[in-house]
Amino acid sequence: MFGSVSRRSLLGGAAGLALAPSLGRDASAQQRTRLRMAWWGSTDRARRTQAALEVYQRKNANTQVDTESVGWNDYWTRLATQVAGGNAPDVIQMDYRYIYEYARRRALKPLDEFVPAPLNITDFGQANIDTGKVDGQIFGVSMGVNSTAMFYDKTAFERLNIRPPDHNTTWAQFAELCTNMTRAANRRGFFGTMDAGFVEPAFEAFVRQRGKSLYNGDGRLGFVRDDLAEYWDYWDRLRKAGGAAQGDIQALYRSTPETDLITSGRAAVTFAHSNQLVAWQAVTQNRLGMTMYPKGDRPGQYYKPSMLLSMSATTTQAREAASIINFIVGDADAAPALGVERGVPPSARMRQAVLPTTDELGRAQIEYIALLADKTSPLPPPPPRGAGEVEQLLRRVYETISVGGARVPAAVDQFMAEAPRILERA
Amino acid sequence: MATTRQDVSAGRIARPAETARRKPIDRQDGAAYMFLSPWLAGLFLLTLGPTLVSLYLSFTQFDLLQAPRWNGLANYERMFTEDQRFRNALSVTFWYVGLSVPLKLAVALAIALVLDKGLRGLTLYRALLYLPSLLGGSVAIAFLWRRIFAYDGLVNEVLAMAIGFDGPSWISNPNYSIYTLVILRAWQFGSPMIIFLAGLRQIPQDLYEAAAIDGAGPVTQFFRITLPLLAPVVFFNLVLQTIDAFKAFTPAFIISGGTGGPIDSTLFYTLYLYQEAFAYFRMGYASALAWVLLVIIAVFTAIYFLTSRYWVYYQDER
C-alpha cells in the first residue's frame, strides 16, 4: 500500500516530493519508536542507566531509547537550549530546583493522565508524590530520596584513633573534634574538615535549626543578617584554629568528587548529599562513612527528591515516555542496574527489589535515610528564580573572607545587600 | 584588483585585446566564488544571521524559555552604571591581555630566533614546541596546571627543596591565579613562533654579513636588522594574538570550574558572558556584553592599524 501511494505522489510532482519524506518517517515509526532520554551525572550513572534501558528495550523490542548524558553545569545549558529550539528530549531528568520554572513555562507535560497506568506510583507515599507536583499537577516523578549528609574518612579517623562525628554531634563539638583531628594528623595541607562556609545546604541546615529558612514562601531571604554573621563567624574561627581547610586549598574544590578535599586526602570531613556517597567512594581508596550534619536546637535537614523524571511538553510519544519513566522508577527489573546511585527508591516495591542486590554503600544509604525519619522537618518550597545566582554569591563573598582576608561583618553586609538585588532582578 | 573592477564596470569601452585578456580572470573570479560558496553560505547563515539576531536580543530580556521582551537600552544601562562584576571582568581581561600578549610574542620570537640558527633536527623541535598550542584548550591541561600550581604542586615542591620556601596555592589564590593563566597562554607560543620563523627566513642574509663587516654585534643586528624587517610579521601576530586573548575562555573556564573564582580573580569577560547567558539565562544581557566586547576588540584593532604606519616597515614600499 505504501508503495502505491508513494508512486502516485511521485507522479504528482512537487507535492509528492514534499510528502514522501513524511510518509517515510511514518512507515519506519510503525516498525520502531524512537525516544530520547537525558540526564546529568557521572560515568557510573551513565553505565547504570544505559544497562537499565537495555533491559527495557529487550522487553519492548519496538522501542529504541537514545540517551544523552552530561555533567550538571552543561546539562542545564543544553536543556534550556534544546527547549528553546523545540528539540527537547522526551524523557528529562529534572531537579527540584528547576521543576517549577520549567513546568510553569509549559516546557513539561503534566503526568496525571498516565497514572496509574502506565505510570504506577501508588506505592510512593503521598509525600514523595507531592515533591513532583507544581500547582496541583504532577510534573515530575521522584527518582530517589536523599538528604544532605556529612561524609567522613573512616580510615583516617581509625588510624588516628579519634571518634568520628555522629548524628548527636553539636556544632561546638564538631569544631573541637575537627581541630583535634588536624592536630593529631599533623600533616601539612591536611585538615579536620573542609571549610563549609560557602556550602549552601550546610548554611540552610544551620538557619533551619534556628527556626528560619533559606527562602520564605514569597521568594525572599528567610534569614537575617545575624544568622549569616554567626555562621560565617563559626567557620572563620574554625579555619583560624586550624580545624577547617585554609582558604586557597579549599578553593581548589570544583564541586566534583575528585576535587573534593576528602577524596584528595586534604580533609577528613566533607559536606555533601547522601546519594553522592557512591560517586565519592568511587574515587578514593579510604573508606568513607556517612552521618548527619552537626546538630542544632531544631531539625535542620529534610528529605528531598535527589532528582525527578519529567516529560517534555513537545513529546510525540507521551505514552511510551510514561512507560519508560515507570520502568525506571517502579519496575523491579530496572532495580539491579540502577541500585541506589540516585538515592533510595521512593517506591516500596523498588526498595524491596534493590535490597538483595545492593552492596555496603547501598545499605549505608538506606540505613541513613531510615535514621533521619524522626529527625527531619518538611521540604521547603522550591527555591525562587535567582537562587542559583545567590548560591554563587554565597561562595564568592565567603571567599573574600577565607582567601581574601576580609572581615566577617563587612562580607555579611555585602551579601545582605547584593542577594535581594539578585532576587529582585531574576 | 581595484583597477580591474573599475575596468569591468566600464567593460564595454575596453579595448578588445584587454577584454580577451581579462575574460579568463572574470571566469576565475566566478570559480573562486563558487569554491568559496560553502564558506560564504556558512558566513551568512551561521555567522551573520545569529550575529544580527544577537544585536536585536541585546535590547531585550530573554531567558530562552519565553519569547524575548523588548527593554530598550536597559541592558547597556545596567552594564555601565551598576554592574560591578562587569567592571571587574573588564579589568581582569585587560590585565590578562596586557600581560599575556607581549609575553607570548616575546617567548615565540625568542624560540624562533634559536630555531632559526639552524639546529639539527629542526622539524622535530618545531613540532615538539608546537605541541602545547594544540593541547592548551584541553581539559587535561587544566589538571596538569593544577598539578603544577596547586599548593602541593610541582612549583611549590621545587621551591621547598631549592630555597625552603612554603609557597601558596598559586592557582586558587586570588593574588596569583591570573598569572598562572598568563603563563599557560605564553606556554602556547606555537603558532606565532611558526609565523616568526617563516618571517626570519625572509630576511636576506647579506644584510647580516654587511652589518658584521661594519662591526655590528648580535644585539645591534637584532635591533637594527631583524626587528625592523620583521615588523610586518610582529604586527600580524600582535593583531591576531590580541583578538585571541580577548576571546580566551577555555583556560579560565576549566581551571576555575566555570566560576571565575576565587573571588572572581579569573573572571574573564567571556566567562562572565557565558555565566550570564547559560548559568543565569539572561540571553539579552549576555548579547549586550558580546556586542560591547566586539566594539572593544574593534577599537584595539583599529588602533593597531592606525599606528602601524609609524612602526611597521614593508620591504616592498619605496
XYZ file of C-alpha atoms in Angstrom:
744
model
C 0.000 0.000 0.000
C 2.778 2.337 0.939
C 4.365 1.617 -2.461
C 1.314 2.576 -4.476
C 0.691 5.794 -2.576
C 4.286 6.698 -2.925
C 4.256 6.124 -6.685
C 1.160 8.255 -7.146
C 2.652 11.069 -5.083
C 5.763 10.892 -7.185
C 3.634 11.322 -10.296
C 2.029 14.259 -8.522
C 5.338 16.037 -8.790
C 6.331 18.680 -6.260
C 3.545 17.796 -3.854
C 4.710 14.213 -3.905
C 8.284 15.182 -3.186
C 7.138 17.156 -0.185
C 5.040 14.267 1.048
C 7.490 11.461 0.559
C 9.803 12.163 3.492
C 6.955 12.359 5.973
C 5.480 9.151 4.670
C 8.842 7.516 5.051
C 9.043 8.618 8.632
C 5.577 7.279 9.421
C 6.413 3.945 7.915
C 9.571 3.499 9.953
C 7.793 4.686 13.075
C 5.485 1.719 12.785
C 8.488 -0.517 12.958
C 10.331 1.262 15.703
C 9.543 4.005 18.216
C 12.498 6.232 18.980
C 12.731 8.362 22.108
C 15.435 10.416 23.713
C 16.231 10.461 27.396
C 18.665 12.890 29.020
C 20.250 13.099 32.458
C 23.211 14.652 34.223
C 25.734 12.698 36.245
C 28.897 10.657 36.380
C 30.009 7.913 34.007
C 28.977 5.411 36.656
C 25.417 6.751 36.463
C 25.523 6.623 32.674
C 26.613 2.994 32.752
C 23.858 2.035 35.187
C 21.134 3.907 33.341
C 22.121 2.507 29.992
C 22.138 -1.005 31.420
C 18.608 -0.470 32.767
C 17.425 0.938 29.447
C 18.819 -2.079 27.647
C 16.619 -4.290 29.784
C 13.684 -2.066 28.846
C 14.484 -2.318 25.149
C 14.738 -6.087 25.370
C 11.267 -6.180 26.899
C 9.915 -3.669 24.366
C 11.601 -4.628 21.128
C 9.854 -1.880 19.172
C 11.301 0.926 21.239
C 14.683 2.478 20.891
C 15.856 4.883 23.575
C 18.667 7.255 22.633
C 20.493 8.680 25.603
C 22.239 11.965 26.355
C 24.340 12.295 29.478
C 26.457 15.286 30.544
C 27.720 16.965 33.710
C 25.475 19.084 35.939
C 26.522 22.502 34.645
C 26.433 21.637 30.960
C 23.151 19.839 31.425
C 21.113 22.967 32.188
C 22.761 24.922 29.413
C 21.971 22.180 26.996
C 18.426 21.570 28.169
C 17.469 25.253 28.027
C 18.883 25.477 24.515
C 17.077 22.334 23.419
C 13.767 23.510 24.861
C 14.168 26.904 23.188
C 14.912 25.150 19.899
C 11.884 22.860 20.187
C 14.214 19.884 20.371
C 13.862 18.760 23.975
C 14.447 15.102 24.908
C 11.239 13.116 25.526
C 12.265 11.987 28.996
C 14.103 14.576 31.069
C 15.904 14.144 34.363
C 14.747 17.160 36.367
C 15.943 18.815 39.551
C 13.752 20.166 42.335
C 15.494 23.497 41.862
C 14.266 23.837 38.273
C 10.972 21.965 38.088
C 8.746 24.982 38.860
C 10.494 27.099 36.271
C 10.183 24.500 33.532
C 6.649 23.434 34.432
C 5.270 26.965 34.649
C 6.798 27.879 31.313
C 4.971 24.922 29.779
C 8.129 23.072 28.861
C 6.926 19.948 30.695
C 3.867 17.759 30.268
C 1.602 17.006 33.255
C 1.761 13.306 34.060
C -1.569 12.894 35.862
C -3.310 11.296 32.867
C -0.763 8.456 32.856
C -1.368 7.480 36.492
C -1.857 4.653 37.459
C -1.216 3.120 34.026
C 1.312 3.062 32.552
C 2.769 5.137 35.381
C 2.219 3.287 38.626
C 3.398 5.408 41.547
C 0.762 4.384 44.058
C 3.302 2.891 46.462
C 5.441 6.069 46.616
C 3.586 7.528 49.573
C 1.849 10.871 49.261
C 4.856 12.943 50.368
C 7.053 11.522 47.620
C 4.357 12.105 45.004
C 3.846 15.678 46.151
C 7.515 16.577 45.683
C 6.913 16.346 41.922
C 3.758 18.487 41.893
C 3.577 22.032 40.578
C 0.319 23.930 41.088
C -1.511 20.695 41.844
C -0.381 18.716 38.797
C 2.334 16.058 38.656
C 5.226 17.299 36.521
C 7.967 15.072 37.895
C 8.369 11.661 39.468
C 10.936 11.316 42.244
C 13.809 9.007 41.285
C 15.217 8.678 44.756
C 15.040 10.056 48.239
C 18.119 11.715 49.626
C 19.151 14.277 52.150
C 22.205 16.284 52.938
C 24.934 14.333 54.693
C 28.420 14.620 56.074
C 30.989 12.136 54.767
C 33.974 11.326 56.923
C 37.154 9.469 56.176
C 36.700 6.321 58.276
C 40.207 5.126 57.545
C 41.798 8.384 58.722
C 39.726 8.545 61.910
C 40.523 4.925 62.753
C 44.226 5.379 62.114
C 44.401 8.362 64.470
C 42.107 6.664 66.953
C 39.662 9.578 67.055
C 35.924 9.037 67.272
C 34.247 10.310 64.109
C 31.229 12.650 64.328
C 27.769 11.097 64.590
C 24.197 12.380 64.487
C 24.421 13.674 68.054
C 27.498 15.823 67.484
C 26.702 19.501 68.019
C 28.300 22.364 66.092
C 30.536 23.171 69.047
C 31.622 19.556 69.478
C 32.197 19.287 65.764
C 34.563 22.268 65.830
C 36.541 20.789 68.685
C 36.696 17.374 67.052
C 37.990 18.811 63.774
C 40.638 20.906 65.462
C 41.839 17.803 67.315
C 41.851 15.861 64.087
C 44.084 18.392 62.350
C 46.449 18.448 65.288
C 46.595 14.650 65.554
C 47.229 14.160 61.842
C 49.945 16.830 61.897
C 50.410 16.805 58.150
C 50.894 19.937 56.095
C 47.828 20.632 53.959
C 45.550 18.222 55.861
C 42.603 19.435 57.943
C 39.862 18.037 60.156
C 37.131 19.272 57.831
C 36.541 21.163 54.634
C 35.549 24.801 55.109
C 31.778 24.683 54.557
C 31.267 28.416 54.966
C 30.184 28.621 51.327
C 28.199 25.362 51.192
C 24.591 26.417 50.756
C 22.918 23.217 52.050
C 25.042 23.389 55.208
C 24.066 27.010 55.749
C 20.439 26.088 55.080
C 20.529 23.371 57.761
C 22.097 25.906 60.127
C 19.339 28.506 59.643
C 16.575 25.887 59.799
C 17.967 24.733 63.117
C 17.412 28.329 64.235
C 13.793 28.213 63.058
C 14.452 30.213 59.886
C 14.693 29.191 56.234
C 16.858 29.994 53.241
C 13.889 31.470 51.372
C 10.402 32.182 52.579
C 7.195 31.424 50.676
C 7.270 34.570 48.561
C 10.817 34.030 47.344
C 12.705 36.420 49.621
C 15.549 35.593 52.005
C 14.177 33.722 55.017
C 17.047 34.580 57.372
C 18.522 37.766 58.769
C 21.939 39.335 58.982
C 22.775 37.785 62.364
C 22.180 34.235 61.120
C 24.709 34.618 58.341
C 27.144 36.507 60.557
C 27.106 33.752 63.138
C 27.527 31.026 60.518
C 30.471 32.701 58.832
C 31.988 33.560 62.169
C 31.830 29.881 63.142
C 33.774 28.832 60.049
C 36.161 31.754 60.228
C 37.125 30.793 63.767
C 37.353 27.099 62.935
C 39.633 27.838 59.979
C 41.834 30.133 62.026
C 42.040 27.468 64.744
C 43.295 25.061 62.089
C 40.243 22.770 62.164
C 38.954 23.705 58.702
C 40.865 23.873 55.442
C 42.797 27.045 54.673
C 41.219 29.246 52.014
C 43.368 28.695 48.963
C 43.329 24.927 49.454
C 39.554 24.888 49.848
C 39.304 26.997 46.691
C 40.715 24.062 44.723
C 37.362 22.319 45.171
C 35.335 22.381 41.952
C 32.124 20.623 43.027
C 33.278 17.309 41.577
C 34.035 14.104 43.509
C 37.729 14.051 42.579
C 38.425 17.673 43.577
C 36.730 17.314 46.960
C 39.215 17.659 49.798
C 38.147 14.354 51.348
C 38.898 12.305 48.228
C 42.170 14.115 47.569
C 43.382 13.433 51.114
C 43.268 17.018 52.355
C 40.369 16.836 54.818
C 38.703 14.186 56.962
C 35.136 15.531 56.637
C 33.103 16.921 53.757
C 29.549 18.229 53.343
C 27.524 16.530 50.599
C 24.301 14.653 49.762
C 23.587 11.064 50.822
C 23.272 9.602 47.309
C 26.673 11.069 46.399
C 28.344 8.567 48.709
C 28.508 6.147 45.767
C 30.305 8.631 43.499
C 32.619 9.922 46.239
C 33.627 6.431 47.384
C 34.419 5.528 43.784
C 37.359 7.964 43.666
C 39.077 7.260 46.985
C 40.865 4.261 48.469
C 39.975 5.239 52.034
C 36.654 4.026 53.355
C 34.014 6.728 53.763
C 31.375 6.909 56.469
C 28.217 9.000 56.459
C 26.343 10.848 59.148
C 24.104 13.877 59.676
C 25.191 17.496 59.652
C 26.087 18.870 63.102
C 23.120 19.119 65.419
C 21.195 22.224 66.445
C 18.115 23.021 68.518
C 15.620 22.057 65.808
C 15.810 19.655 62.851
C 17.745 21.272 60.026
C 17.713 18.597 57.376
C 14.871 17.298 55.232
C 14.127 14.550 52.755
C 14.207 15.680 49.193
C 13.936 14.104 45.781
C 17.544 13.660 44.638
C 16.233 14.089 41.117
C 12.977 13.673 39.225
C 11.909 12.328 35.866
C 9.798 14.602 33.699
C 8.367 14.505 30.214
C 8.836 17.129 27.550
C 5.677 19.059 26.653
C 6.504 18.575 22.991
C 6.978 14.811 23.001
C 5.083 12.903 20.325
C 5.437 9.613 22.189
C 3.874 10.515 25.524
C 2.574 7.054 26.406
C 5.834 5.383 25.577
C 7.738 8.038 27.540
C 5.471 7.450 30.546
C 6.125 3.754 30.296
C 9.892 4.384 30.334
C 9.548 6.613 33.390
C 7.515 3.885 35.062
C 10.174 1.303 34.248
C 12.986 3.398 35.750
C 11.212 4.321 38.994
C 8.944 1.348 39.525
C 9.967 -1.834 37.705
C 11.880 -4.421 39.696
C 13.776 -5.379 36.539
C 15.480 -1.969 36.495
C 16.494 -2.116 40.140
C 19.640 -4.272 39.947
C 21.276 -1.990 37.390
C 20.254 1.306 38.980
C 20.847 0.401 42.620
C 20.684 3.402 44.953
C 23.006 5.588 42.900
C 20.238 8.194 42.557
C 19.133 7.864 46.177
C 16.826 5.430 47.935
C 13.899 4.499 45.646
C 10.632 6.072 46.831
C 8.660 3.054 45.646
C 8.275 0.370 48.293
C 8.452 -2.484 45.799
C 11.584 -0.925 44.222
C 13.241 -0.801 47.626
C 12.400 -4.476 48.088
C 13.955 -5.250 44.727
C 17.068 -3.185 45.394
C 17.851 -4.538 48.872
C 19.145 -8.015 47.991
C 21.331 -6.695 45.162
C 22.790 -3.746 46.995
C 26.282 -3.530 48.442
C 27.595 -1.932 51.626
C 27.303 1.577 50.176
C 23.703 0.988 49.234
C 22.832 -0.357 52.670
C 24.573 2.577 54.340
C 22.370 4.891 52.335
C 19.151 3.062 53.092
C 20.035 2.975 56.793
C 20.905 6.659 56.733
C 17.566 7.599 55.190
C 15.829 5.452 57.814
C 17.863 7.085 60.609
C 16.596 10.503 59.546
C 12.927 9.514 59.838
C 12.259 11.369 63.110
C 14.994 13.982 62.683
C 13.804 15.925 59.662
C 11.487 18.827 59.024
C 9.262 19.296 55.950
C 10.619 20.030 52.482
C 10.832 23.797 51.902
C 9.185 25.352 48.848
C 11.429 25.209 45.768
C 13.999 28.000 45.646
C 12.883 31.134 43.765
C 14.342 32.310 40.469
C 17.770 33.759 41.003
C 18.536 31.235 43.764
C 21.325 29.706 41.688
C 22.974 33.096 41.433
C 22.592 33.694 45.155
C 24.306 30.357 45.779
C 27.254 31.574 43.682
C 27.199 34.853 45.579
C 27.429 32.975 48.877
C 30.587 31.297 47.662
C 32.124 34.405 46.141
C 31.543 36.600 49.157
C 32.625 33.925 51.618
C 35.862 33.562 49.690
C 36.611 37.229 50.312
C 36.877 36.126 53.960
C 38.547 32.759 53.551
C 41.016 33.591 50.776
C 40.856 37.358 50.607
C 41.223 38.096 54.318
C 38.122 40.322 54.558
C 36.422 40.669 57.923
C 33.167 38.784 58.558
C 30.871 41.803 59.228
C 31.942 43.545 56.024
C 31.354 40.380 53.971
C 27.950 39.850 55.581
C 26.992 43.419 54.676
C 27.994 42.790 51.093
C 25.953 39.594 50.874
C 22.870 41.066 52.509
C 22.999 43.994 50.081
C 23.546 42.011 46.888
C 21.337 38.948 47.429
C 17.980 40.823 47.489
C 19.030 42.732 44.355
C 19.662 39.445 42.535
C 16.298 38.025 43.626
C 14.519 41.188 42.576
C 16.120 41.206 39.142
C 15.505 37.494 38.459
C 42.412 44.464 -8.078
C 40.695 47.827 -7.698
C 41.570 48.855 -11.222
C 40.376 45.545 -12.592
C 36.994 46.035 -11.055
C 36.722 49.551 -12.493
C 37.572 48.264 -15.919
C 34.936 45.601 -15.675
C 32.253 48.121 -14.858
C 33.385 50.120 -17.859
C 33.815 46.867 -19.750
C 32.107 47.870 -22.979
C 34.576 50.645 -23.720
C 37.598 48.479 -23.029
C 39.776 47.526 -25.979
C 39.232 44.053 -27.460
C 42.758 42.944 -26.629
C 42.271 43.778 -22.984
C 38.861 42.165 -22.826
C 40.308 38.984 -24.193
C 42.946 39.054 -21.528
C 40.552 39.843 -18.734
C 37.831 37.380 -19.523
C 39.567 34.313 -18.117
C 40.188 36.320 -14.977
C 36.473 37.015 -14.664
C 35.752 33.364 -15.091
C 38.312 32.658 -12.407
C 36.528 35.061 -10.095
C 33.336 33.118 -10.653
C 35.093 29.887 -9.920
C 36.641 31.394 -6.828
C 33.255 32.456 -5.552
C 31.916 29.035 -6.328
C 34.639 27.427 -4.271
C 34.034 29.984 -1.582
C 30.292 29.418 -1.579
C 30.177 26.796 1.193
C 32.109 29.171 3.390
C 30.025 32.135 2.276
C 26.821 30.250 2.965
C 28.202 29.444 6.394
C 29.144 33.068 6.966
C 25.771 34.461 6.006
C 23.563 31.783 7.527
C 25.526 30.597 10.530
C 27.556 33.657 11.493
C 25.982 36.810 10.163
C 22.399 35.748 10.903
C 22.966 34.917 14.564
C 25.188 37.990 14.916
C 22.368 40.264 13.835
C 19.868 38.392 15.991
C 22.178 38.855 18.964
C 22.211 42.587 18.259
C 18.428 42.543 18.473
C 18.499 40.369 21.592
C 20.857 42.797 23.297
C 17.908 45.194 23.544
C 15.635 42.572 25.079
C 15.083 40.437 28.108
C 15.309 36.815 27.011
C 15.583 33.660 29.131
C 15.447 31.078 26.301
C 12.172 29.580 27.505
C 9.933 32.605 26.946
C 9.852 34.901 23.934
C 12.245 37.877 24.129
C 10.759 41.082 25.570
C 11.955 44.457 24.302
C 13.506 46.553 27.036
C 15.387 49.181 25.095
C 18.747 50.221 26.478
C 18.171 48.690 29.927
C 20.873 46.035 29.447
C 23.507 48.575 28.459
C 22.396 50.872 31.236
C 22.819 48.176 33.852
C 26.220 47.243 32.431
C 27.688 50.726 32.589
C 26.030 52.061 35.717
C 25.608 49.326 38.301
C 27.282 46.080 37.296
C 30.361 45.579 39.487
C 31.137 42.182 38.044
C 31.203 43.636 34.536
C 33.799 46.191 35.621
C 35.781 43.508 37.381
C 35.626 41.203 34.350
C 36.881 44.049 32.161
C 39.824 44.733 34.410
C 40.724 41.041 34.700
C 40.583 40.727 30.924
C 42.682 43.852 30.276
C 45.287 42.591 32.721
C 45.283 39.233 31.026
C 45.573 40.624 27.506
C 48.123 43.260 28.516
C 50.405 40.709 30.171
C 49.913 37.591 28.114
C 50.155 39.009 24.590
C 53.602 40.665 24.908
C 54.901 37.726 26.948
C 53.665 35.150 24.473
C 55.069 37.073 21.495
C 58.419 37.555 23.239
C 58.666 33.844 24.007
C 57.609 32.936 20.462
C 60.180 35.285 18.947
C 62.953 34.114 21.264
C 62.335 30.458 20.434
C 62.041 31.256 16.735
C 65.427 33.035 16.863
C 67.033 29.998 18.449
C 65.467 27.613 15.956
C 66.489 29.896 13.090
C 70.152 29.323 13.937
C 69.812 26.073 12.049
C 69.655 23.294 14.593
C 69.901 19.680 13.593
C 66.506 18.016 13.733
C 64.754 21.365 13.376
C 61.478 19.855 12.187
C 61.298 17.656 15.236
C 61.897 20.560 17.631
C 59.410 22.689 15.753
C 56.764 20.013 16.057
C 57.501 19.410 19.739
C 57.409 23.111 20.541
C 54.140 23.472 18.681
C 52.530 20.734 20.736
C 51.424 22.906 23.711
C 49.375 25.060 21.341
C 47.373 22.037 20.349
C 46.859 20.900 23.918
C 46.244 24.301 25.508
C 42.480 24.280 25.440
C 42.031 20.737 26.627
C 40.650 19.584 29.940
C 43.780 17.557 30.591
C 45.789 20.783 30.742
C 43.526 22.095 33.470
C 44.512 19.105 35.550
C 48.153 19.456 34.620
C 48.074 23.105 35.665
C 46.545 22.175 39.000
C 49.286 19.610 39.500
C 51.873 22.267 38.815
C 50.411 25.257 40.626
C 48.286 23.794 43.444
C 49.642 24.145 46.970
C 51.237 20.683 46.822
C 52.103 21.053 43.150
C 55.372 20.874 41.315
C 56.264 24.550 41.688
C 55.938 24.526 45.446
C 57.858 21.289 45.774
C 60.723 22.736 43.784
C 60.587 25.946 45.834
C 60.571 23.995 49.080
C 63.537 21.894 48.013
C 65.559 24.699 46.476
C 65.089 27.541 48.944
C 62.886 26.065 51.660
C 60.034 28.397 50.732
C 56.446 27.449 51.607
C 54.525 28.646 48.554
C 50.812 29.450 48.444
C 48.322 27.558 46.302
C 49.074 29.704 43.267
C 46.164 28.565 41.165
C 43.472 29.105 43.790
C 44.876 32.222 45.406
C 43.283 35.407 44.079
C 46.604 37.253 44.243
C 48.301 34.893 41.812
C 45.667 32.878 39.949
C 45.562 35.203 36.939
C 49.328 34.832 36.449
C 49.049 31.071 36.182
C 46.666 31.675 33.292
C 49.054 34.183 31.723
C 51.819 31.580 31.904
C 49.507 28.983 30.401
C 48.918 31.298 27.469
C 52.587 32.134 26.983
C 53.330 28.421 27.013
C 51.176 28.006 23.909
C 53.545 30.055 21.766
C 53.436 27.590 18.843
C 51.535 29.397 16.136
C 53.207 32.847 16.414
C 56.545 31.014 16.630
C 55.940 29.282 13.304
C 54.983 32.595 11.722
C 58.050 34.347 13.181
C 60.224 31.526 11.903
C 58.850 31.956 8.407
C 59.411 35.726 8.692
C 63.017 35.264 9.810
C 63.711 33.111 6.780
C 62.676 36.016 4.540
C 65.380 38.343 5.839
C 68.290 38.457 3.346
C 71.477 37.013 4.847
C 73.706 39.587 3.088
C 72.346 42.298 5.383
C 73.801 40.465 8.371
C 77.067 39.866 6.565
C 77.347 43.547 5.693
C 76.481 44.523 9.270
C 79.089 42.134 10.658
C 81.736 43.650 8.418
C 80.719 47.086 9.711
C 81.335 45.782 13.227
C 77.716 45.360 14.439
C 77.328 42.806 17.225
C 74.395 40.378 17.528
C 72.364 42.774 19.699
C 72.732 45.641 17.265
C 71.960 43.295 14.406
C 68.773 42.176 16.148
C 67.512 45.708 16.794
C 68.717 47.245 13.542
C 68.021 44.462 11.061
C 65.899 41.621 12.431
C 63.259 43.567 14.309
C 62.615 46.278 11.662
C 62.407 43.733 8.861
C 60.202 41.508 10.985
C 57.823 44.352 11.849
C 55.049 43.261 9.456
C 55.120 39.777 10.997
C 55.131 41.233 14.511
C 52.185 43.375 13.525
C 50.298 40.405 12.127
C 50.960 38.307 15.239
C 50.087 41.184 17.544
C 46.688 41.737 15.938
C 45.808 38.046 15.907
C 47.050 37.369 19.417
C 45.279 40.370 20.896
C 41.968 39.349 19.397
C 42.574 35.796 20.524
C 43.449 36.803 24.074
C 40.319 38.914 24.408
C 38.278 35.902 23.373
C 40.091 33.470 25.691
C 37.581 31.335 27.525
C 38.518 27.693 27.938
C 41.511 28.019 30.285
C 39.655 30.074 32.870
C 36.526 28.005 32.441
C 38.178 24.675 33.060
C 40.707 25.796 35.642
C 38.197 27.647 37.817
C 35.434 25.110 37.201
C 33.350 27.737 35.412
C 33.175 30.104 38.389
C 35.959 32.544 37.521
C 36.979 32.240 41.146
C 38.363 32.575 43.672
C 36.586 35.908 44.262
C 36.240 36.494 40.526
C 40.014 36.808 40.138
C 39.915 34.789 36.900
C 36.555 36.032 35.692
C 37.408 36.649 32.050
C 34.975 38.770 30.108
C 33.905 35.776 28.026
C 33.429 33.671 31.137
C 31.202 36.327 32.661
C 29.264 36.468 29.409
C 28.880 32.706 29.487
C 27.647 32.759 33.086
C 25.077 35.434 32.339
C 23.878 33.506 29.287
C 23.960 29.897 30.347
C 24.091 29.827 34.137
C 21.582 32.613 34.786
C 19.775 32.507 31.420
C 19.980 36.221 30.716
C 20.485 35.928 26.988
C 19.616 39.570 26.371
C 22.203 40.853 28.791
C 24.775 38.373 27.513
C 24.164 39.548 23.947
C 24.758 43.126 25.047
C 28.005 42.006 26.686
C 29.027 40.315 23.453
C 28.481 43.466 21.455
C 30.487 45.555 23.873
C 33.329 43.043 23.548
C 33.082 43.292 19.777
C 33.433 47.069 19.995
C 36.405 46.789 22.361
C 38.215 44.382 20.040
C 37.400 46.575 17.043
C 38.827 49.634 18.811
C 42.057 47.825 19.652
C 42.434 46.516 16.127
C 41.770 49.980 14.717
C 44.427 51.489 16.993
C 46.935 48.902 15.775
C 46.160 49.620 12.146
C 46.202 53.386 12.562
C 49.531 53.388 14.393
C 51.087 50.706 12.214
C 52.338 53.183 9.603
C 54.671 54.639 12.225
C 56.324 51.405 13.177
C 55.645 48.775 10.549
C 58.017 48.878 7.600
C 57.253 46.914 4.463
C 60.267 45.987 2.338
C 58.463 46.485 -0.947
C 57.427 50.021 -0.035
C 59.526 52.748 -1.586
